[in-house]
Structure formats: C-alpha cells, structure tokens
Amino acid sequence: MAMSVPGAAVHDPFVWRIVSPAEPQTPVLRYGHTAIEFDGCMYVFGGFNPEVGTLADLWVFHFDSNVWTQLEPGGDLPAPRFYHSAVRCGRAMYVFGGHSGHGGTYYDDVLKFDFDECEWVPVQVSGLVPAGRRSHTAVVWPPAGQTVGDGGVEPERAMYVFGGFCGTHHSSQIHRLSLVTFEWSRVETVAETVPPVLQLSPAVSPRAVSAVESPVLRTRPAGQQPTRHRRRPSGADVMGADGAPQALKGHTAVVHEGLMYVFGGQTGALSASSILFQYQFATRTWRVLEFDGEPPELRSGHVAVTHYGDMYVFGGKHGERGVVWRVALRPQANGRFEWRRIECRGIQPRARSFASAVVCNDRIVVFGGYANDSIKKRKHFRNDLLELALEPIVVPPPSLD
C-alpha cells in the first residue's frame, strides 16, 4: 500500500496515497467540517462525529512534517457546528453558518480566526444578514493584488455565499459580505440563455472503475451507453425567476479568473445534479456551461478544488471509487467545455461524502468524510488523509537571447 512519509516528494501524478501522520495524535472521525490551506498547513474546523456529536475543535496539519496539532485558540470560542463554510482572506479564516445538529440551530453568524495570533476575533456585521443555513458554499473575490482601472485601484474583497438549506427552504440567492466593512448585501442576478439539453435525472449506478489503464484521461468509450436517462427540461427546471440556479445544497463552488463555478448539489425538486454553472462577478450573470461528452455522475456532498485553471471533483453521493474528474475552466475552440475522467492508480479510495479537500504543493489532500456501504446500508466515518499528486506546471527558463 502506497504511503507518504514526512518530507517525501511526490512526483508520480494521479496516484492515490495514504498520508501517514508522524505522530499518533489525530483528529476524531468527522464529516461536514471545513479545511483551509495557509502557509504550508491545513486548518480543519468543526464537523460532526457520531459518538461525540457536533464539534468546535481546530486542528492544523503541517505538510512539512506530517504532524497534526490541536490548537487552543484565544478569544471567544465558537459554538460547535457542521455543514458550515470557511474561506481564507489575507491572514485570517472566515467561517459562516452551519448547523448545531439534532434539530437545533441554523447559524447566521460570521467567525474570524486570526492565523498569526491563533485567536478567534469577534465580527460585528451589518446590513441584510442572510438567514442561518447549512450545506452552502462561500468564496472570496477578487483575489489579493488584483487591480482595476488606470489608477491600479484594488477593489474591495468580499465573501460570496450561495445556496444552502435554511431549515424550512433551500436558497438560490447570493449574499455578499464585505471583508472591509463587514456589511451584508444581497446580490441581484440575471441569467443568460439555457442550453436545450441538460442532465438532471438521478443516476442509476456509478460507472465501474478500470483497474488496468491507470492513469487514463478519456471521455466515455465509443458505444458505451450512459448510466442515466436524459430529458429536455424547460428553463424553469434550471434557472429561477431571479436568474440564479434553482436552490441548491451540498454543491461546490470554486473561483477562477473573475468567475465562480458551481457544480452538483441537491435541490428540493431534483435528487442531485451534474450541471456546471458559471457566475460572472462583474456582470452578476449566471449561465449554464455546455459540454462535449459525458459529465460526471449526478452527485452532492463531493469536494472540488482548482489547480492552474483546472477544476477537480472527487467523491460525493454516486461518486466512483478512486476516480477524479477534471474540467479545464476555459472553453474549447467550439466554445464548449469538456470533462475528463481520470482513473487513478494507487489505493483506490472509496468515494466519500462531506469530506474536505485542499491543494498544496501540486497535490490534492482529502480529509475525513464518510463512505456509504450500499450493501450493509451504513456509513463508514473517516479521519484519514489521502493525497493525489497532480501534474506539476513546469515554467520554462527565461530565454538567453
């Protein structure tokens, strides 16, 4: 079984490995937590453990030494929660929402963790505070250092929250929190045209994973039939009246070059989705991306990360064992996009739901979550670390001419 050791360099792309901690101290089993990469470390907060209950602990994993450390932050400790969101802006982590568990509270508070001071800092917000929620997404835009106009003015950075379940309803709205003034506002959005054919029906079964050709980048083989049905939805199936996608929870959101990409998730009307939405911050416009070939299985509770302009998706409900999906976040010559199925080598981990994932040193690191046992009808909760090396981006040396 392939395992990583402290300080070992991993160069073989698309091989799953277990990351073995150098010391016995590790976080308890959990799902619905968050993970943020900062300064060569991964910070894990909250989640739910079936024996302990809802968690509020904060752990850091040091990638250089493969050591877990439980932090004891100063300040007012946050209430335990899971299915919350977390983003990094500058040298701080911002947590929003989440649920207390067992029919309890849907939180609408904002928490700030100062990495340098190892302290939870109170955040006083104003404006149109969104309803408490869980299973939403949050991203930060614009990136640090981005400027606009001839004068090179750096725009105000903000956290954008989309979707989630609010206790009585699912949300399709985008809410913006200024990370300068900490004022909430609701973003009014518009929609572009809707492609005529989208895949919305529930998956019948995940595709089998090849144990021979690894790693392989390919679309569905010629002659192989889809494992789900197609139908032609109306525009109302995809977009709401305000131009936003139908209300989602358990989806993922990533940001690349001024655009937010929202994939998968569940709605009140559909069991799961494999639609990839694109949102443009500058114009407040949503659109549905069109693809050549077959997208991943319909799923929710998966993880998604970006690496040099590509988005990688792993796990979730209906996820395939060991399989990662990749889509380049730039259109082909025909204006359409294309998913690529990567059948990875190595340990072939079972797809898991509500885990966390970060990218560090050209590798995806996945922590925790739970794997469904479809035969025994039970969940297998995890606290292991998996890593998948990605193809490194090689920068050519400068020309001597």
Tab-separated table of C-alpha atoms in Angstrom:
chain	number	residue	atom	x	y	z
A	1	MET	CA	0.000	0.000	0.000
A	2	ALA	CA	1.401	3.386	-1.034
A	3	MET	CA	2.035	5.749	1.835
A	4	SER	CA	3.597	9.186	2.129
A	5	VAL	CA	6.332	9.850	4.624
A	6	PRO	CA	7.409	13.200	6.094
A	7	GLY	CA	9.466	15.229	3.677
A	8	ALA	CA	8.951	12.808	0.773
A	9	ALA	CA	8.495	14.398	-2.633
A	10	VAL	CA	5.656	13.012	-4.732
A	11	HIS	CA	6.103	13.349	-8.493
A	12	ASP	CA	4.027	10.480	-9.910
A	13	PRO	CA	0.750	12.136	-10.972
A	14	PHE	CA	-2.693	10.640	-10.411
A	15	VAL	CA	-1.663	8.050	-7.822
A	16	TRP	CA	-3.695	7.913	-4.603
A	17	ARG	CA	-1.636	7.574	-1.427
A	18	ILE	CA	-2.365	7.466	2.292
A	19	VAL	CA	-0.670	10.230	4.275
A	20	SER	CA	0.654	8.628	7.455
A	21	PRO	CA	0.923	11.099	10.384
A	22	ALA	CA	4.348	11.067	12.015
A	23	GLU	CA	2.793	11.170	15.499
A	24	PRO	CA	-0.232	9.326	16.959
A	25	GLN	CA	-2.303	12.413	17.801
A	26	THR	CA	-5.029	12.869	15.181
A	27	PRO	CA	-8.499	14.457	14.986
A	28	VAL	CA	-11.513	12.255	15.691
A	29	LEU	CA	-13.643	10.868	12.865
A	30	ARG	CA	-15.770	13.604	11.301
A	31	TYR	CA	-17.736	14.863	8.349
A	32	GLY	CA	-19.271	18.212	7.426
A	33	HIS	CA	-16.121	20.046	8.592
A	34	THR	CA	-14.052	22.587	6.650
A	35	ALA	CA	-10.373	22.767	5.725
A	36	ILE	CA	-8.289	25.774	4.685
A	37	GLU	CA	-4.713	25.771	3.393
A	38	PHE	CA	-2.487	28.510	4.802
A	39	ASP	CA	1.283	28.894	4.841
A	40	GLY	CA	2.028	25.227	4.152
A	41	CYS	CA	-0.517	23.917	6.664
A	42	MET	CA	-4.119	22.694	6.593
A	43	TYR	CA	-6.537	24.049	9.218
A	44	VAL	CA	-9.561	21.848	9.980
A	45	PHE	CA	-12.513	23.227	11.929
A	46	GLY	CA	-15.701	21.696	13.286
A	47	GLY	CA	-17.736	18.871	11.831
A	48	PHE	CA	-19.821	16.067	13.270
A	49	ASN	CA	-18.721	12.858	14.965
A	50	PRO	CA	-21.335	10.089	15.504
A	51	GLU	CA	-20.192	9.443	19.089
A	52	VAL	CA	-19.036	12.869	20.291
A	53	GLY	CA	-21.610	14.936	18.405
A	54	THR	CA	-21.088	18.356	16.849
A	55	LEU	CA	-17.520	19.657	17.065
A	56	ALA	CA	-15.842	23.040	17.534
A	57	ASP	CA	-12.206	21.931	17.696
A	58	LEU	CA	-9.490	23.398	15.468
A	59	TRP	CA	-6.636	21.283	14.160
A	60	VAL	CA	-3.649	22.075	11.967
A	61	PHE	CA	-1.761	19.573	9.821
A	62	HIS	CA	1.820	20.507	8.964
A	63	PHE	CA	2.667	19.287	5.479
A	64	ASP	CA	6.423	19.590	6.007
A	65	SER	CA	6.439	17.182	8.968
A	66	ASN	CA	3.146	15.240	8.581
A	67	VAL	CA	2.174	16.152	12.166
A	68	TRP	CA	-1.286	17.020	13.497
A	69	THR	CA	-1.583	19.655	16.244
A	70	GLN	CA	-4.763	20.578	18.100
A	71	LEU	CA	-4.835	24.331	18.606
A	72	GLU	CA	-6.091	26.085	21.720
A	73	PRO	CA	-7.126	29.459	20.308
A	74	GLY	CA	-7.731	32.547	22.364
A	75	GLY	CA	-10.834	34.690	22.188
A	76	ASP	CA	-14.449	33.627	22.404
A	77	LEU	CA	-14.687	30.038	21.210
A	78	PRO	CA	-17.360	29.439	18.533
A	79	ALA	CA	-20.374	27.222	19.025
A	80	PRO	CA	-19.968	23.665	17.670
A	81	ARG	CA	-21.215	23.302	14.103
A	82	PHE	CA	-21.036	21.299	10.908
A	83	TYR	CA	-22.014	21.841	7.260
A	84	HIS	CA	-20.671	25.404	7.593
A	85	SER	CA	-18.360	27.210	5.155
A	86	ALA	CA	-14.849	28.613	5.580
A	87	VAL	CA	-12.723	30.865	3.386
A	88	ARG	CA	-9.326	32.496	3.725
A	89	CYS	CA	-8.768	36.200	3.133
A	90	GLY	CA	-5.329	37.567	3.891
A	91	ARG	CA	-4.070	36.099	7.136
A	92	ALA	CA	-7.469	35.186	8.533
A	93	MET	CA	-10.119	32.484	8.122
A	94	TYR	CA	-13.804	33.426	7.991
A	95	VAL	CA	-16.482	30.881	8.937
A	96	PHE	CA	-20.156	31.362	8.154
A	97	GLY	CA	-23.284	29.460	9.120
A	98	GLY	CA	-23.589	25.766	9.780
A	99	HIS	CA	-25.892	23.682	11.955
A	100	SER	CA	-25.748	22.663	15.601
A	101	GLY	CA	-27.168	19.199	14.919
A	102	HIS	CA	-30.201	17.188	16.085
A	103	GLY	CA	-32.878	19.658	15.048
A	104	GLY	CA	-31.051	22.607	16.547
A	105	THR	CA	-29.834	25.975	15.329
A	106	TYR	CA	-29.054	27.121	11.800
A	107	TYR	CA	-26.319	29.675	12.412
A	108	ASP	CA	-26.127	33.059	10.674
A	109	ASP	CA	-23.007	34.330	12.446
A	110	VAL	CA	-19.588	35.118	10.995
A	111	LEU	CA	-16.461	33.916	12.802
A	112	LYS	CA	-12.931	35.177	12.201
A	113	PHE	CA	-9.796	33.239	13.091
A	114	ASP	CA	-6.520	35.158	13.082
A	115	PHE	CA	-3.738	32.791	11.955
A	116	ASP	CA	-0.919	34.951	13.370
A	117	GLU	CA	-2.475	35.432	16.807
A	118	CYS	CA	-4.158	31.986	16.960
A	119	GLU	CA	-7.265	33.723	18.174
A	120	TRP	CA	-10.980	33.890	17.391
A	121	VAL	CA	-11.852	37.544	16.782
A	122	PRO	CA	-15.436	38.909	17.143
A	123	VAL	CA	-17.046	40.110	13.900
A	124	GLN	CA	-19.856	42.666	14.096
A	125	VAL	CA	-21.829	42.601	10.859
A	126	SER	CA	-24.465	44.966	9.481
A	127	GLY	CA	-26.800	45.147	6.511
A	128	LEU	CA	-29.121	42.434	5.160
A	129	VAL	CA	-27.925	39.446	7.169
A	130	PRO	CA	-28.830	36.198	5.353
A	131	ALA	CA	-30.862	33.524	7.086
A	132	GLY	CA	-28.975	30.871	9.002
A	133	ARG	CA	-28.113	27.891	6.799
A	134	ARG	CA	-26.057	24.803	6.216
A	135	SER	CA	-24.606	22.970	3.186
A	136	HIS	CA	-23.996	26.232	1.315
A	137	THR	CA	-20.788	27.462	-0.330
A	138	ALA	CA	-18.626	30.534	0.193
A	139	VAL	CA	-15.829	32.008	-1.917
A	140	VAL	CA	-13.712	35.177	-1.810
A	141	TRP	CA	-13.426	37.593	-4.721
A	142	PRO	CA	-11.427	39.382	-6.014
A	143	PRO	CA	-8.068	37.716	-5.302
A	144	ALA	CA	-5.410	39.617	-3.408
A	145	GLY	CA	-3.426	42.051	-5.519
A	146	GLN	CA	-5.965	42.380	-8.334
A	147	THR	CA	-6.405	45.967	-9.514
A	148	VAL	CA	-8.875	47.731	-11.782
A	149	GLY	CA	-8.773	50.947	-13.800
A	150	ASP	CA	-5.866	53.067	-14.979
A	151	GLY	CA	-5.009	54.037	-11.444
A	152	GLY	CA	-4.497	50.445	-10.361
A	153	VAL	CA	-7.103	50.575	-7.612
A	154	GLU	CA	-7.525	47.320	-5.672
A	155	PRO	CA	-11.262	46.538	-5.341
A	156	GLU	CA	-12.841	45.683	-2.026
A	157	ARG	CA	-12.601	41.993	-1.226
A	158	ALA	CA	-15.767	40.200	-0.203
A	159	MET	CA	-17.140	36.784	0.719
A	160	TYR	CA	-19.916	35.491	-1.544
A	161	VAL	CA	-22.310	32.908	-0.072
A	162	PHE	CA	-24.523	30.871	-2.387
A	163	GLY	CA	-27.342	28.409	-1.720
A	164	GLY	CA	-27.777	26.144	1.274
A	165	PHE	CA	-30.648	24.823	3.372
A	166	CYS	CA	-32.208	27.322	5.799
A	167	GLY	CA	-34.313	24.959	7.900
A	168	THR	CA	-37.585	25.400	6.028
A	169	HIS	CA	-36.410	26.105	2.482
A	170	HIS	CA	-33.462	25.890	0.115
A	171	SER	CA	-31.811	29.097	-1.050
A	172	SER	CA	-30.942	30.177	-4.593
A	173	GLN	CA	-29.586	33.574	-3.596
A	174	ILE	CA	-26.102	35.070	-3.496
A	175	HIS	CA	-25.221	37.106	-0.422
A	176	ARG	CA	-22.138	39.336	-0.284
A	177	LEU	CA	-20.211	40.228	2.865
A	178	SER	CA	-17.629	42.999	2.540
A	179	LEU	CA	-14.463	41.866	4.294
A	180	VAL	CA	-13.604	45.539	4.878
A	181	THR	CA	-16.825	46.987	6.323
A	182	PHE	CA	-18.480	43.639	7.172
A	183	GLU	CA	-21.765	44.764	5.668
A	184	TRP	CA	-24.041	42.121	4.173
A	185	SER	CA	-25.968	42.714	0.944
A	186	ARG	CA	-27.989	40.579	-1.427
A	187	VAL	CA	-26.727	40.307	-4.998
A	188	GLU	CA	-29.373	40.697	-7.707
A	189	THR	CA	-28.501	38.366	-10.567
A	190	VAL	CA	-29.551	37.767	-14.164
A	191	ALA	CA	-29.428	34.703	-16.398
A	192	GLU	CA	-28.177	34.031	-19.895
A	193	THR	CA	-29.789	31.527	-22.261
A	194	VAL	CA	-30.261	27.925	-21.163
A	195	PRO	CA	-28.854	25.046	-23.263
A	196	PRO	CA	-31.570	22.777	-24.687
A	197	VAL	CA	-30.362	19.502	-23.131
A	198	LEU	CA	-29.151	19.154	-19.550
A	199	GLN	CA	-28.771	16.056	-17.413
A	200	LEU	CA	-30.980	16.237	-14.361
A	201	SER	CA	-32.322	12.726	-13.717
A	202	PRO	CA	-30.973	10.659	-10.806
A	203	ALA	CA	-28.051	8.351	-11.535
A	204	VAL	CA	-28.822	4.654	-11.877
A	205	SER	CA	-25.419	3.425	-10.799
A	206	PRO	CA	-21.844	4.683	-10.781
A	207	ARG	CA	-19.610	3.595	-13.628
A	208	ALA	CA	-17.143	0.823	-12.971
A	209	VAL	CA	-13.532	1.823	-12.423
A	210	SER	CA	-10.882	0.309	-14.671
A	211	ALA	CA	-8.102	-1.483	-12.825
A	212	VAL	CA	-5.906	-1.797	-15.904
A	213	GLU	CA	-5.440	1.537	-17.647
A	214	SER	CA	-4.157	3.930	-14.986
A	215	PRO	CA	-3.835	6.823	-15.129
A	216	VAL	CA	-6.106	7.435	-18.112
A	217	LEU	CA	-7.724	10.629	-19.318
A	218	ARG	CA	-10.726	9.901	-21.500
A	219	THR	CA	-14.334	10.573	-22.182
A	220	ARG	CA	-16.937	7.778	-22.316
A	221	PRO	CA	-15.742	4.996	-24.690
A	222	ALA	CA	-17.381	4.769	-28.092
A	223	GLY	CA	-20.522	2.676	-27.959
A	224	GLN	CA	-20.854	2.772	-24.169
A	225	GLN	CA	-24.314	3.889	-23.094
A	226	PRO	CA	-24.951	6.482	-20.371
A	227	THR	CA	-25.948	5.135	-16.964
A	228	ARG	CA	-28.730	7.661	-16.539
A	229	HIS	CA	-31.626	8.988	-18.508
A	230	ARG	CA	-31.877	12.255	-20.379
A	231	ARG	CA	-34.777	14.606	-20.650
A	232	ARG	CA	-35.260	18.058	-22.093
A	233	PRO	CA	-36.005	20.439	-19.238
A	234	SER	CA	-37.590	23.802	-19.595
A	235	GLY	CA	-35.729	26.914	-18.494
A	236	ALA	CA	-37.666	26.823	-15.224
A	237	ASP	CA	-36.009	23.476	-14.434
A	238	VAL	CA	-32.622	25.136	-14.338
A	239	MET	CA	-32.935	28.824	-13.516
A	240	GLY	CA	-35.132	30.635	-11.032
A	241	ALA	CA	-37.029	33.850	-11.662
A	242	ASP	CA	-34.078	35.983	-10.483
A	243	GLY	CA	-31.641	34.348	-12.904
A	244	ALA	CA	-29.929	32.198	-10.279
A	245	PRO	CA	-29.801	28.395	-10.454
A	246	GLN	CA	-32.544	26.555	-8.645
A	247	ALA	CA	-31.936	26.332	-4.916
A	248	LEU	CA	-29.028	24.025	-4.115
A	249	LYS	CA	-27.363	22.423	-1.119
A	250	GLY	CA	-24.361	20.099	-0.949
A	251	HIS	CA	-22.876	21.659	-4.097
A	252	THR	CA	-19.352	23.027	-4.547
A	253	ALA	CA	-18.072	26.426	-5.686
A	254	VAL	CA	-14.633	27.492	-6.892
A	255	VAL	CA	-13.310	30.764	-8.337
A	256	HIS	CA	-11.088	31.249	-11.367
A	257	GLU	CA	-10.314	34.488	-13.226
A	258	GLY	CA	-13.313	36.512	-12.110
A	259	LEU	CA	-15.771	33.639	-12.460
A	260	MET	CA	-17.405	31.343	-9.911
A	261	TYR	CA	-18.138	27.754	-10.927
A	262	VAL	CA	-20.909	25.891	-9.068
A	263	PHE	CA	-21.189	22.144	-9.605
A	264	GLY	CA	-23.612	19.452	-8.468
A	265	GLY	CA	-25.672	19.534	-5.309
A	266	GLN	CA	-29.257	18.716	-4.380
A	267	THR	CA	-32.453	20.702	-4.769
A	268	GLY	CA	-35.961	20.370	-3.459
A	269	ALA	CA	-37.148	19.235	-6.897
A	270	LEU	CA	-34.217	17.063	-8.029
A	271	SER	CA	-32.293	14.411	-6.130
A	272	ALA	CA	-28.927	15.549	-7.492
A	273	SER	CA	-27.349	17.492	-10.314
A	274	SER	CA	-24.399	17.261	-12.696
A	275	ILE	CA	-24.846	20.766	-14.092
A	276	LEU	CA	-21.919	23.181	-14.017
A	277	PHE	CA	-22.994	26.803	-13.590
A	278	GLN	CA	-20.777	29.802	-14.215
A	279	TYR	CA	-21.268	33.129	-12.437
A	280	GLN	CA	-19.518	36.329	-13.545
A	281	PHE	CA	-18.894	38.722	-10.672
A	282	ALA	CA	-18.515	41.808	-12.875
A	283	THR	CA	-21.884	41.439	-14.639
A	284	ARG	CA	-23.761	39.431	-11.951
A	285	THR	CA	-24.670	36.965	-14.701
A	286	TRP	CA	-25.338	33.241	-14.421
A	287	ARG	CA	-25.014	30.805	-17.303
A	288	VAL	CA	-25.093	27.035	-17.749
A	289	LEU	CA	-21.993	25.618	-19.425
A	290	GLU	CA	-22.330	23.263	-22.384
A	291	PHE	CA	-20.116	20.212	-22.732
A	292	ASP	CA	-18.911	17.694	-25.247
A	293	GLY	CA	-19.071	14.120	-23.958
A	294	GLU	CA	-20.490	12.963	-20.651
A	295	PRO	CA	-20.177	14.862	-17.344
A	296	PRO	CA	-19.614	13.107	-14.006
A	297	GLU	CA	-22.379	11.171	-12.304
A	298	LEU	CA	-25.005	13.292	-10.574
A	299	ARG	CA	-23.736	13.985	-7.079
A	300	SER	CA	-23.780	16.066	-3.917
A	301	GLY	CA	-21.527	16.231	-0.892
A	302	HIS	CA	-18.422	15.992	-3.095
A	303	VAL	CA	-15.255	18.110	-2.989
A	304	ALA	CA	-13.920	20.398	-5.723
A	305	VAL	CA	-10.620	22.270	-5.981
A	306	THR	CA	-8.760	24.229	-8.651
A	307	HIS	CA	-5.187	23.838	-9.830
A	308	TYR	CA	-3.750	26.075	-12.558
A	309	GLY	CA	-7.053	26.654	-14.317
A	310	ASP	CA	-8.443	23.116	-13.966
A	311	MET	CA	-11.204	22.038	-11.573
A	312	TYR	CA	-11.008	18.590	-9.988
A	313	VAL	CA	-14.015	16.802	-8.466
A	314	PHE	CA	-13.908	13.756	-6.181
A	315	GLY	CA	-16.407	11.755	-4.179
A	316	GLY	CA	-19.897	12.637	-3.072
A	317	LYS	CA	-23.049	10.616	-3.451
A	318	HIS	CA	-22.738	8.449	-6.593
A	319	GLY	CA	-19.002	9.139	-6.708
A	320	GLU	CA	-16.801	6.374	-8.119
A	321	ARG	CA	-14.059	4.572	-6.201
A	322	GLY	CA	-10.683	6.192	-6.876
A	323	VAL	CA	-11.965	8.279	-9.789
A	324	VAL	CA	-11.363	12.001	-10.151
A	325	TRP	CA	-12.998	14.227	-12.764
A	326	ARG	CA	-11.235	17.184	-14.338
A	327	VAL	CA	-12.578	20.069	-16.388
A	328	ALA	CA	-10.472	22.858	-17.844
A	329	LEU	CA	-12.087	26.163	-16.853
A	330	ARG	CA	-11.613	27.558	-20.335
A	331	PRO	CA	-13.692	26.695	-23.400
A	332	GLN	CA	-12.540	24.714	-26.384
A	333	ALA	CA	-12.399	26.226	-29.862
A	334	ASN	CA	-16.124	25.490	-30.326
A	335	GLY	CA	-16.990	27.411	-27.162
A	336	ARG	CA	-17.938	24.261	-25.249
A	337	PHE	CA	-16.188	22.666	-22.290
A	338	GLU	CA	-15.118	19.070	-21.731
A	339	TRP	CA	-14.998	16.835	-18.667
A	340	ARG	CA	-12.173	14.293	-18.387
A	341	ARG	CA	-12.438	11.162	-16.250
A	342	ILE	CA	-9.138	10.324	-14.520
A	343	GLU	CA	-8.852	6.723	-13.416
A	344	CYS	CA	-6.119	6.953	-10.840
A	345	ARG	CA	-3.655	4.348	-9.666
A	346	GLY	CA	-2.753	3.552	-6.073
A	347	ILE	CA	-5.060	2.611	-3.224
A	348	GLN	CA	-8.397	3.316	-4.993
A	349	PRO	CA	-10.176	5.000	-2.062
A	350	ARG	CA	-13.908	4.601	-1.744
A	351	ALA	CA	-15.764	7.751	-2.718
A	352	ARG	CA	-16.735	9.705	0.368
A	353	SER	CA	-19.222	12.427	1.179
A	354	PHE	CA	-18.815	15.709	3.085
A	355	ALA	CA	-15.066	15.405	3.343
A	356	SER	CA	-12.719	18.363	2.870
A	357	ALA	CA	-10.022	18.981	0.272
A	358	VAL	CA	-7.222	21.486	-0.213
A	359	VAL	CA	-4.426	21.861	-2.760
A	360	CYS	CA	-0.839	22.182	-1.571
A	361	ASN	CA	2.423	21.588	-3.465
A	362	ASP	CA	0.718	20.261	-6.613
A	363	ARG	CA	-1.363	17.688	-4.751
A	364	ILE	CA	-4.942	17.344	-3.550
A	365	VAL	CA	-5.255	16.422	0.129
A	366	VAL	CA	-8.590	14.938	1.235
A	367	PHE	CA	-9.515	14.557	4.908
A	368	GLY	CA	-12.389	12.827	6.701
A	369	GLY	CA	-15.955	12.462	5.467
A	370	TYR	CA	-17.942	9.282	5.324
A	371	ALA	CA	-18.218	6.467	2.803
A	372	ASN	CA	-21.549	4.774	2.195
A	373	ASP	CA	-21.754	0.981	2.313
A	374	SER	CA	-24.592	0.286	-0.125
A	375	ILE	CA	-24.718	-3.392	0.872
A	376	LYS	CA	-24.825	-3.031	4.673
A	377	LYS	CA	-26.698	0.292	4.493
A	378	ARG	CA	-24.386	2.107	6.850
A	379	LYS	CA	-21.838	4.915	6.843
A	380	HIS	CA	-18.121	4.444	7.410
A	381	PHE	CA	-16.812	7.598	9.091
A	382	ARG	CA	-13.235	8.628	8.354
A	383	ASN	CA	-10.365	10.635	9.814
A	384	ASP	CA	-7.689	9.571	7.368
A	385	LEU	CA	-5.697	11.740	4.982
A	386	LEU	CA	-5.471	10.934	1.289
A	387	GLU	CA	-3.325	12.692	-1.260
A	388	LEU	CA	-3.377	12.710	-5.026
A	389	ALA	CA	-0.397	14.197	-6.841
A	390	LEU	CA	-1.330	16.382	-9.792
A	391	GLU	CA	0.596	17.186	-12.926
A	392	PRO	CA	3.038	19.937	-11.927
A	393	ILE	CA	3.138	23.063	-14.039
A	394	VAL	CA	6.633	23.441	-15.474
A	395	VAL	CA	7.703	27.038	-16.067
A	396	PRO	CA	10.293	27.243	-18.874
A	397	PRO	CA	13.548	29.009	-18.035
A	398	PRO	CA	13.989	32.568	-19.322
A	399	SER	CA	15.419	32.949	-22.777
A	400	LEU	CA	19.084	33.924	-23.067
A	401	ASP	CA	18.579	35.632	-26.433
